[in-house]
Tab-separated table of C-alpha atoms in Angstrom:
chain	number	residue	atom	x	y	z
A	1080	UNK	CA	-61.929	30.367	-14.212
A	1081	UNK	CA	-62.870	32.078	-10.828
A	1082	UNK	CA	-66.178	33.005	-11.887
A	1083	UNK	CA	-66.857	29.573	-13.060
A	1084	UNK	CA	-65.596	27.674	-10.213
A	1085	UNK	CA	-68.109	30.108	-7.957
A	1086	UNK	CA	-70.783	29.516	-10.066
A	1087	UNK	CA	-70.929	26.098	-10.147
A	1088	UNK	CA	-70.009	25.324	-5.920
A	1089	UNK	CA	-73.351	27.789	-5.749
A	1090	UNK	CA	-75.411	26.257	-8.291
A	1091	UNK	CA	-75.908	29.181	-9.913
A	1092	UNK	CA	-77.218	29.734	-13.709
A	1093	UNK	CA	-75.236	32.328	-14.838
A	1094	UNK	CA	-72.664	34.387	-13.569
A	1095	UNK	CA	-71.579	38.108	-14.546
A	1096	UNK	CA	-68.392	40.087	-13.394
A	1097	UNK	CA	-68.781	44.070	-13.289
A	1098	UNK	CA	-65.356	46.449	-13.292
A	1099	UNK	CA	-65.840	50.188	-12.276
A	1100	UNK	CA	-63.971	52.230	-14.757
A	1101	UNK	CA	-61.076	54.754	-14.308
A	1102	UNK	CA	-63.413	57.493	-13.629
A	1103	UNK	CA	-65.143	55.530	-11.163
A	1104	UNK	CA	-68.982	56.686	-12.824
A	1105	UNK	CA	-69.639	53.452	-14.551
A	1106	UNK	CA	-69.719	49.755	-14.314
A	1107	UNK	CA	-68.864	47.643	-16.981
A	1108	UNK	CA	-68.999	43.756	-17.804
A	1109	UNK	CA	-66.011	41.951	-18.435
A	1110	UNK	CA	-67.784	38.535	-17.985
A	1111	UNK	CA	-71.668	38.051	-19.469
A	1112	UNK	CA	-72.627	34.573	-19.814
A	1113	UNK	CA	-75.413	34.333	-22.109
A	1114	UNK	CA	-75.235	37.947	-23.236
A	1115	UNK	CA	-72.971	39.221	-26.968
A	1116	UNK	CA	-72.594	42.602	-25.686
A	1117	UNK	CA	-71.061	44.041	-22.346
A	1118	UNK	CA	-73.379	45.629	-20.040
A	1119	UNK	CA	-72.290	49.337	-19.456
A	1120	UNK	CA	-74.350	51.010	-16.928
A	1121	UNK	CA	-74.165	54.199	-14.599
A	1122	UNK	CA	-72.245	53.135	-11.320
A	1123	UNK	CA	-75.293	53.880	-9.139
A	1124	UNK	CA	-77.580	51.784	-11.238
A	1125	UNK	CA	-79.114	48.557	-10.745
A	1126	UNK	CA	-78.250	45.629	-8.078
A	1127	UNK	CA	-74.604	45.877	-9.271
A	1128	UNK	CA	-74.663	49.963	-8.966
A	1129	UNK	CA	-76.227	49.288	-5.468
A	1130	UNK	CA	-73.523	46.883	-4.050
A	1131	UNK	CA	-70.367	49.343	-5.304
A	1132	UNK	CA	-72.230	52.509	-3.693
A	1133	UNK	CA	-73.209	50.788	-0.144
A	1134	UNK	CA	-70.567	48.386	-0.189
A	1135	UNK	CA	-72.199	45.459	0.980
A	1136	UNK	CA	-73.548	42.283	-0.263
A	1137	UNK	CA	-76.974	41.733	-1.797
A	1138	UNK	CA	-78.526	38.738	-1.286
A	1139	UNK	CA	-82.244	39.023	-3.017
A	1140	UNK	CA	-84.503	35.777	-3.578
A	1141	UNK	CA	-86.824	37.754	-6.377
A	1142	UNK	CA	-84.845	40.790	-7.881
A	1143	UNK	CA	-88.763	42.200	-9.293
A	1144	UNK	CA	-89.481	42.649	-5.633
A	1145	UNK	CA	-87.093	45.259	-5.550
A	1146	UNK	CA	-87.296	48.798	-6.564
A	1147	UNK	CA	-83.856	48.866	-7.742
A	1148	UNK	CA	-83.355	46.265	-10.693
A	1149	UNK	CA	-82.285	46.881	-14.419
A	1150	UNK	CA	-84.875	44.605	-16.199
A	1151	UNK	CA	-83.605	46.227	-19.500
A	1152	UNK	CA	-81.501	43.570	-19.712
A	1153	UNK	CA	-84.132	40.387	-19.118
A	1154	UNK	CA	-86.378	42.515	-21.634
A	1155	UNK	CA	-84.014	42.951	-24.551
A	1156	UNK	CA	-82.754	38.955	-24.178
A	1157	UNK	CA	-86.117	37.363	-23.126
A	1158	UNK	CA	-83.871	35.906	-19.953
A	1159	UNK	CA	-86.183	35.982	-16.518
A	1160	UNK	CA	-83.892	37.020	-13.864
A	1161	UNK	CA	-84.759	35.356	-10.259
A	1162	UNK	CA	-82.519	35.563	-7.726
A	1163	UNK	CA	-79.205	37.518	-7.877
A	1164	UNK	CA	-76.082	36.670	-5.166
A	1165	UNK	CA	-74.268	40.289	-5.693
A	1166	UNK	CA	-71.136	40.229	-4.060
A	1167	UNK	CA	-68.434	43.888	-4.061
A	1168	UNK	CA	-64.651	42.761	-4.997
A	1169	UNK	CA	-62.159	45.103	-3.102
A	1170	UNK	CA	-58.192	46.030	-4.056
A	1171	UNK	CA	-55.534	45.781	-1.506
A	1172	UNK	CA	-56.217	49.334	-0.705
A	1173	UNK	CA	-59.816	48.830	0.041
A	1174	UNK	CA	-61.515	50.112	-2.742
A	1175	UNK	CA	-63.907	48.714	-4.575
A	1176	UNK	CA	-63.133	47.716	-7.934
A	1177	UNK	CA	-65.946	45.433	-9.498
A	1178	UNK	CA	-68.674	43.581	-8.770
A	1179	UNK	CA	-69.514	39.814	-9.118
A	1180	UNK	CA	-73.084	38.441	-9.627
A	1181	UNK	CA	-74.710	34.756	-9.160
A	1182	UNK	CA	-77.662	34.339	-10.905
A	1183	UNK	CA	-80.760	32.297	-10.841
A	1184	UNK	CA	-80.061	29.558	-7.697
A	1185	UNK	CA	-80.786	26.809	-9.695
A	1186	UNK	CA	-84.221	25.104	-9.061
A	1187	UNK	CA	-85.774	27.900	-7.675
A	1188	UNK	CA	-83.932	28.309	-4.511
A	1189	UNK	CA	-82.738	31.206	-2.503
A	1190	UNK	CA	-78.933	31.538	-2.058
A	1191	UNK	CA	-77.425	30.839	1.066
A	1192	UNK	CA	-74.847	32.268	3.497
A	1193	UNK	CA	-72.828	29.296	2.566
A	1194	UNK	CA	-73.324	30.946	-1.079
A	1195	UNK	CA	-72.243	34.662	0.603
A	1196	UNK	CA	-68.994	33.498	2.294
A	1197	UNK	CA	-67.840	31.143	-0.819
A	1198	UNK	CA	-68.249	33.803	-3.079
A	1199	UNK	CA	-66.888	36.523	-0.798
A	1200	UNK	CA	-64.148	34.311	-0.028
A	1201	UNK	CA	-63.447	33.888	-4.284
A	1202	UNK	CA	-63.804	37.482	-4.930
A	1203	UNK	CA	-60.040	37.937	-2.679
A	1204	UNK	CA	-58.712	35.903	-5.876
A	1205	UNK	CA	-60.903	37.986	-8.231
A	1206	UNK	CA	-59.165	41.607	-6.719
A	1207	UNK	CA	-55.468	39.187	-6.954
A	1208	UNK	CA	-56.159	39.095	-10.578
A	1209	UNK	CA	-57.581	42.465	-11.179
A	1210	UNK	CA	-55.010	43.984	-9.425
A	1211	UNK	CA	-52.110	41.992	-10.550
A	1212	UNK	CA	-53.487	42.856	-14.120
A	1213	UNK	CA	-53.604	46.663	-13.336
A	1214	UNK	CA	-50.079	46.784	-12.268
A	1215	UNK	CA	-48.981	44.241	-14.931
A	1216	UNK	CA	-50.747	46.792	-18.093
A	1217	UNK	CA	-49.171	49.732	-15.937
A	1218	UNK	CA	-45.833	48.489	-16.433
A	1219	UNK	CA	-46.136	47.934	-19.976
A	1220	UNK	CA	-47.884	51.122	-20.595
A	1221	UNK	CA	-44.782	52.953	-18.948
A	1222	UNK	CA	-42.028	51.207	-20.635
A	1223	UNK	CA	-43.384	52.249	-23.699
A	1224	UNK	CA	-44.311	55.248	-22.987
A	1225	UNK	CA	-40.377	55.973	-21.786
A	1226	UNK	CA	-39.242	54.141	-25.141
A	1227	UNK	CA	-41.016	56.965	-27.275
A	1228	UNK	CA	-39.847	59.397	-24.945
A	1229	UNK	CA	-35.895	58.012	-26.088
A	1230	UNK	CA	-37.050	57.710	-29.449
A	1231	UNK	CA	-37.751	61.599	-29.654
A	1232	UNK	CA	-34.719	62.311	-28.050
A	1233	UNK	CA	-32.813	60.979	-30.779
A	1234	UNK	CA	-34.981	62.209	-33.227
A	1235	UNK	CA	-35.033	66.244	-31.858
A	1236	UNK	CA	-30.878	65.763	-32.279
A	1237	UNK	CA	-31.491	65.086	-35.580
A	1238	UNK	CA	-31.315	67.585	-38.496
A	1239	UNK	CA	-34.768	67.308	-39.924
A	1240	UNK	CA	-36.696	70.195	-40.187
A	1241	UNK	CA	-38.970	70.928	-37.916
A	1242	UNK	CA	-42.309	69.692	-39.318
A	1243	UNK	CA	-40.840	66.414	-39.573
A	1244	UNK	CA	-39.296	66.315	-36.168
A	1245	UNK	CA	-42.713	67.044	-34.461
A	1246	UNK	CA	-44.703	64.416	-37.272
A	1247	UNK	CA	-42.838	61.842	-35.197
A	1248	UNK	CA	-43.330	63.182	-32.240
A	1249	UNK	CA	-47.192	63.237	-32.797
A	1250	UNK	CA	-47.489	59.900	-34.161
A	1251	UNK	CA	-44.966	58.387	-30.621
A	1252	UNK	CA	-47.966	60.400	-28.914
A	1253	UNK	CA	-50.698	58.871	-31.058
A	1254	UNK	CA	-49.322	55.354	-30.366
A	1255	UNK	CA	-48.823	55.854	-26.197
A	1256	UNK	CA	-51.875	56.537	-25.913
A	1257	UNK	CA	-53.571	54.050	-28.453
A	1258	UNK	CA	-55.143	57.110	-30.539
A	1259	UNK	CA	-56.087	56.239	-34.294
A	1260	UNK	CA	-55.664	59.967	-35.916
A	1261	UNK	CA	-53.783	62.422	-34.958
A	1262	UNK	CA	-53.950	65.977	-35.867
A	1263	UNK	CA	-52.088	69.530	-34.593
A	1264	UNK	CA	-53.622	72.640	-35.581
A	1265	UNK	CA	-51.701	76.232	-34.842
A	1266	UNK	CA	-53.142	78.852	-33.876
A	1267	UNK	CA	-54.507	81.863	-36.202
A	1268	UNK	CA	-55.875	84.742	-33.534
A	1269	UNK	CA	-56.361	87.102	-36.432
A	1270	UNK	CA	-57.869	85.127	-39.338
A	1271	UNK	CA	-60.050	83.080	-35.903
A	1272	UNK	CA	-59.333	79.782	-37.102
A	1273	UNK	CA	-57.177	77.295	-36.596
A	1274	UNK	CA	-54.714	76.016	-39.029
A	1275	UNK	CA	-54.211	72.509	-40.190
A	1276	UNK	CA	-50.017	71.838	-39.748
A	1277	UNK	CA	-50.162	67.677	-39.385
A	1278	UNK	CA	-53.031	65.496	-39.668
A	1279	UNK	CA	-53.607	61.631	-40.579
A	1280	UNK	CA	-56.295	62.675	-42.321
A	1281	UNK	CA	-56.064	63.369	-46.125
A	1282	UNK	CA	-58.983	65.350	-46.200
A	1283	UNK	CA	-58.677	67.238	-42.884
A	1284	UNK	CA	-59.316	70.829	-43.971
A	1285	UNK	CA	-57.199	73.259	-44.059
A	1286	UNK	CA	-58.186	75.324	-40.868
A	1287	UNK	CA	-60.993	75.189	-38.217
A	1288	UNK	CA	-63.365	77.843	-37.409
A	1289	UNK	CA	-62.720	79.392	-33.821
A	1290	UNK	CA	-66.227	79.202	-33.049
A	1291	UNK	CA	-67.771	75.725	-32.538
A	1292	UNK	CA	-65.244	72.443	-32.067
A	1293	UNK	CA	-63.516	70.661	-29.333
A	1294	UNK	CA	-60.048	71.926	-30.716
A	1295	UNK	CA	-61.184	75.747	-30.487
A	1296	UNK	CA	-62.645	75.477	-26.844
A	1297	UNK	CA	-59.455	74.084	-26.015
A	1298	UNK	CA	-57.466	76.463	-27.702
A	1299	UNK	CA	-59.902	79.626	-25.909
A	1300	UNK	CA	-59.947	77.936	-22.448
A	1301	UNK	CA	-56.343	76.976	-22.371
A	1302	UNK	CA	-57.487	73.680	-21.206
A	1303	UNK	CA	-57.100	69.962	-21.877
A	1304	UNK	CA	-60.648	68.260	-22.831
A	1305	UNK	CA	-61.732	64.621	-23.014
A	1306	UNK	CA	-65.020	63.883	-24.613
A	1307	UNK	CA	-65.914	60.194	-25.282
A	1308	UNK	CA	-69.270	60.721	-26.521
A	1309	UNK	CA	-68.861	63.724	-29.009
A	1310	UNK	CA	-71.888	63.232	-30.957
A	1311	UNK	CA	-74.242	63.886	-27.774
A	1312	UNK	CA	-72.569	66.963	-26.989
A	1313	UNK	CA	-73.092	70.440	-28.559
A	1314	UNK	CA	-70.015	71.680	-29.114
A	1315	UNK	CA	-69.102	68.851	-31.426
A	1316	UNK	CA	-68.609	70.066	-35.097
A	1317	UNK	CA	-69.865	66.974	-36.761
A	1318	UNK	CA	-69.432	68.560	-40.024
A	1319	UNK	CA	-65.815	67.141	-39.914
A	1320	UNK	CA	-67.164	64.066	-39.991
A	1321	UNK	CA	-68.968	64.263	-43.008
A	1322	UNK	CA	-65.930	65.587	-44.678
A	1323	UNK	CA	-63.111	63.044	-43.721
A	1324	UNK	CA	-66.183	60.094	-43.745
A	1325	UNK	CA	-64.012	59.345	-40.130
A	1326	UNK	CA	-66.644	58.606	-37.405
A	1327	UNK	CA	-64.860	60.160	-34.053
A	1328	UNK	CA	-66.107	58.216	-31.221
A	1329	UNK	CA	-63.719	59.500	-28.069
A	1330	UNK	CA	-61.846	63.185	-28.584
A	1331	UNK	CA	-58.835	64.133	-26.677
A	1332	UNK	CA	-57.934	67.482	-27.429
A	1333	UNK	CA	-54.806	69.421	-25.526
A	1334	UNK	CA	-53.360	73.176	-26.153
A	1335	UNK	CA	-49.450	73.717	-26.748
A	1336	UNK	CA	-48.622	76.605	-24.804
A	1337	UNK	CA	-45.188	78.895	-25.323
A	1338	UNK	CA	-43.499	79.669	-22.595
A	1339	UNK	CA	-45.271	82.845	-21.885
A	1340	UNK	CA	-48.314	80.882	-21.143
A	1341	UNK	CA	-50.144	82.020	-24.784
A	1342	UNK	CA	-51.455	80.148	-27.068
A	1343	UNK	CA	-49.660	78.430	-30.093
A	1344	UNK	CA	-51.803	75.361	-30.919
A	1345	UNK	CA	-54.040	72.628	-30.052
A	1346	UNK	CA	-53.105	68.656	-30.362
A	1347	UNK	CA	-55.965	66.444	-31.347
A	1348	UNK	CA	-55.944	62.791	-30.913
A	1349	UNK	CA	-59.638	60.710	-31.759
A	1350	UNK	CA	-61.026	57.368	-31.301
A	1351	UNK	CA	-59.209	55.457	-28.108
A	1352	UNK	CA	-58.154	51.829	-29.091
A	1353	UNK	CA	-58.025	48.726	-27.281
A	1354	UNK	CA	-54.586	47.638	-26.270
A	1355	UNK	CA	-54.249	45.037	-28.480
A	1356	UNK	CA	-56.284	42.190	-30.911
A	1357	UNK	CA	-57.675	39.913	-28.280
A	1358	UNK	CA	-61.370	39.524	-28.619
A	1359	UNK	CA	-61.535	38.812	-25.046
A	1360	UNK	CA	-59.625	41.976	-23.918
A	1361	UNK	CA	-61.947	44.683	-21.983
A	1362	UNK	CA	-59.343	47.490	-22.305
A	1363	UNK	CA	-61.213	50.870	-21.988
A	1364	UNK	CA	-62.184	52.556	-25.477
A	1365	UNK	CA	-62.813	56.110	-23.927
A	1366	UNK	CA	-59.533	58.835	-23.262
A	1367	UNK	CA	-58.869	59.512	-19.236
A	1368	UNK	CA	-57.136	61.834	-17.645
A	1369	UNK	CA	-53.958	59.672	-17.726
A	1370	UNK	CA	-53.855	60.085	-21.831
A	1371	UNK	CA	-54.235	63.713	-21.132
A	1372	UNK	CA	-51.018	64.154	-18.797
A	1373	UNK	CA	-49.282	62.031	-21.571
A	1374	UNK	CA	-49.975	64.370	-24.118
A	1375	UNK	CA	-49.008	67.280	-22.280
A	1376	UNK	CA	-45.755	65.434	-21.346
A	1377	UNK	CA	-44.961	64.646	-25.721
């Protein structure tokens, strides 16, 4: 409703709204008019990559005077970008958190400094939102996060045996973090493998070669890993894939340490989820460190 309101006082086209991710290396469209897809581009790229890493506003009549727009974009959708009105949107603490772009001043004029101060002046209601949202989705997050915690309580007092007492305690994991498959391989230093003790996955073989695979550099390094693009990186064992017929998109793997500080397993949770159902919802699809401390805490 913000971005509409500002597009229409500046007589603008179309309107976009960029949010830098958790990691703070990417920029991401949670508003697109006229585009299906979100736009998901490097943080230092483009007009919108420009305004987050000076922190100022651009104000450019003809973006293909520049040196520094995306015309990807205007190629793929046939669109002819003009004039662009890109404007940071800060937090309470005075970072910046997104970006919001006019587009196209409407019969082929330049935006104004009328245009810079209204949307300036909208973009304090944009980082209200943003950051009331943030807190909001932190809330929620936690108070589930402590119900699991309760729920495994209650479940570690019971007198299960042991592979069903952690089974429950991997799937309140799996769910905290908004995993799809879950899996917990132990550790086999003699045999070099890794052994398959709970997985979601029917055909998950039974153990893991030591020598190529997320779980196993883990497991060697004694070190959490995230990798949300496994199929561009070479220590993905893809071959899993082709046995399960599961495509892995994000990878969170995390070693379970005895108390000596050895090695007695690796927890491996794929394929981050949104939140919930709504189409609209721009919820993050890719593991951050935050999923990683959770794990370490279950």
């Amino acid at each position: 409703i913000i971005m509409e309101k500002g597009r229409l006082l500046t007589d603008s086209d179309r309107c976009s709204l960029f949010l830098v991710n958790e990691t703070r290396d990417r920029l991401i469209t949670s508003l697109h008019q006229g585009l299906d897809n979100a736009i998901d581009i490097p943080i230092n790229k483009g007009i919108a990559g420009k305004t987050v890493t000076e922190a100022r506003i651009l104000n450019i009549p003809d973006v293909y005077e520049t040196d520094f727009f995306d015309s990807s974009t205007d190629i793929e959708t046939g669109y002819r970008t003009r004039s662009i009105l890109s404007v940071p949107i800060y937090n309470n603490r005075g970072e910046i958190i997104g970006v919001t772009e006019m587009v196209n001043k409407k019969d082929d004029k330049i935006f104004s400094q009328w245009d810079q101060k209204l949307i300036q002046i909208y973009n304090v209601f944009c980082g209200i939102s943003l950051e009331n949202a943030r807190l909001y989705q932190g809330s929620v997050e936690m108070s589930k996060q402590l119900r699991n915690f309760f729920d495994i309580s209650t479940t570690l007092n019971k007198s299960d045996n042991a592979q069903k007492k952690i089974s429950v305690i991997m799937q309140k994991a799996k769910n905290t973090i908004g995993a799809e498959r879950a899996s917990l391989f132990i550790l086999d230093e003699g045999a070099e493998c890794l052994s398959t003790f709970i997985s979601d996955c029917d055909k998950m073989p039974n153990t893991l070669s030591l020598h190529n695979g997320f779980c196993s550099t883990s497991a060697l390094s004694k070190e959490g890993i995230i990798v949300n693009d496994p199929y561009h990186n070479a220590k993905f064992n893809r071959a899993i894939d082709n046995i399960t017929g599961f495509k892995t998109r994000s990878v969170l793997a995390c070693p379970i340490l005895r108390s000596d500080g050895s090695v007695l397993g690796v927890v491996e949770m794929l394929n981050k989820r949104k939140q919930n159902a709504d189409a609209d919802d721009q919820t993050s699809t890719e593991f951050v460190s935050k999923d990683l401390q959770t794990v370490k805490a279950f």
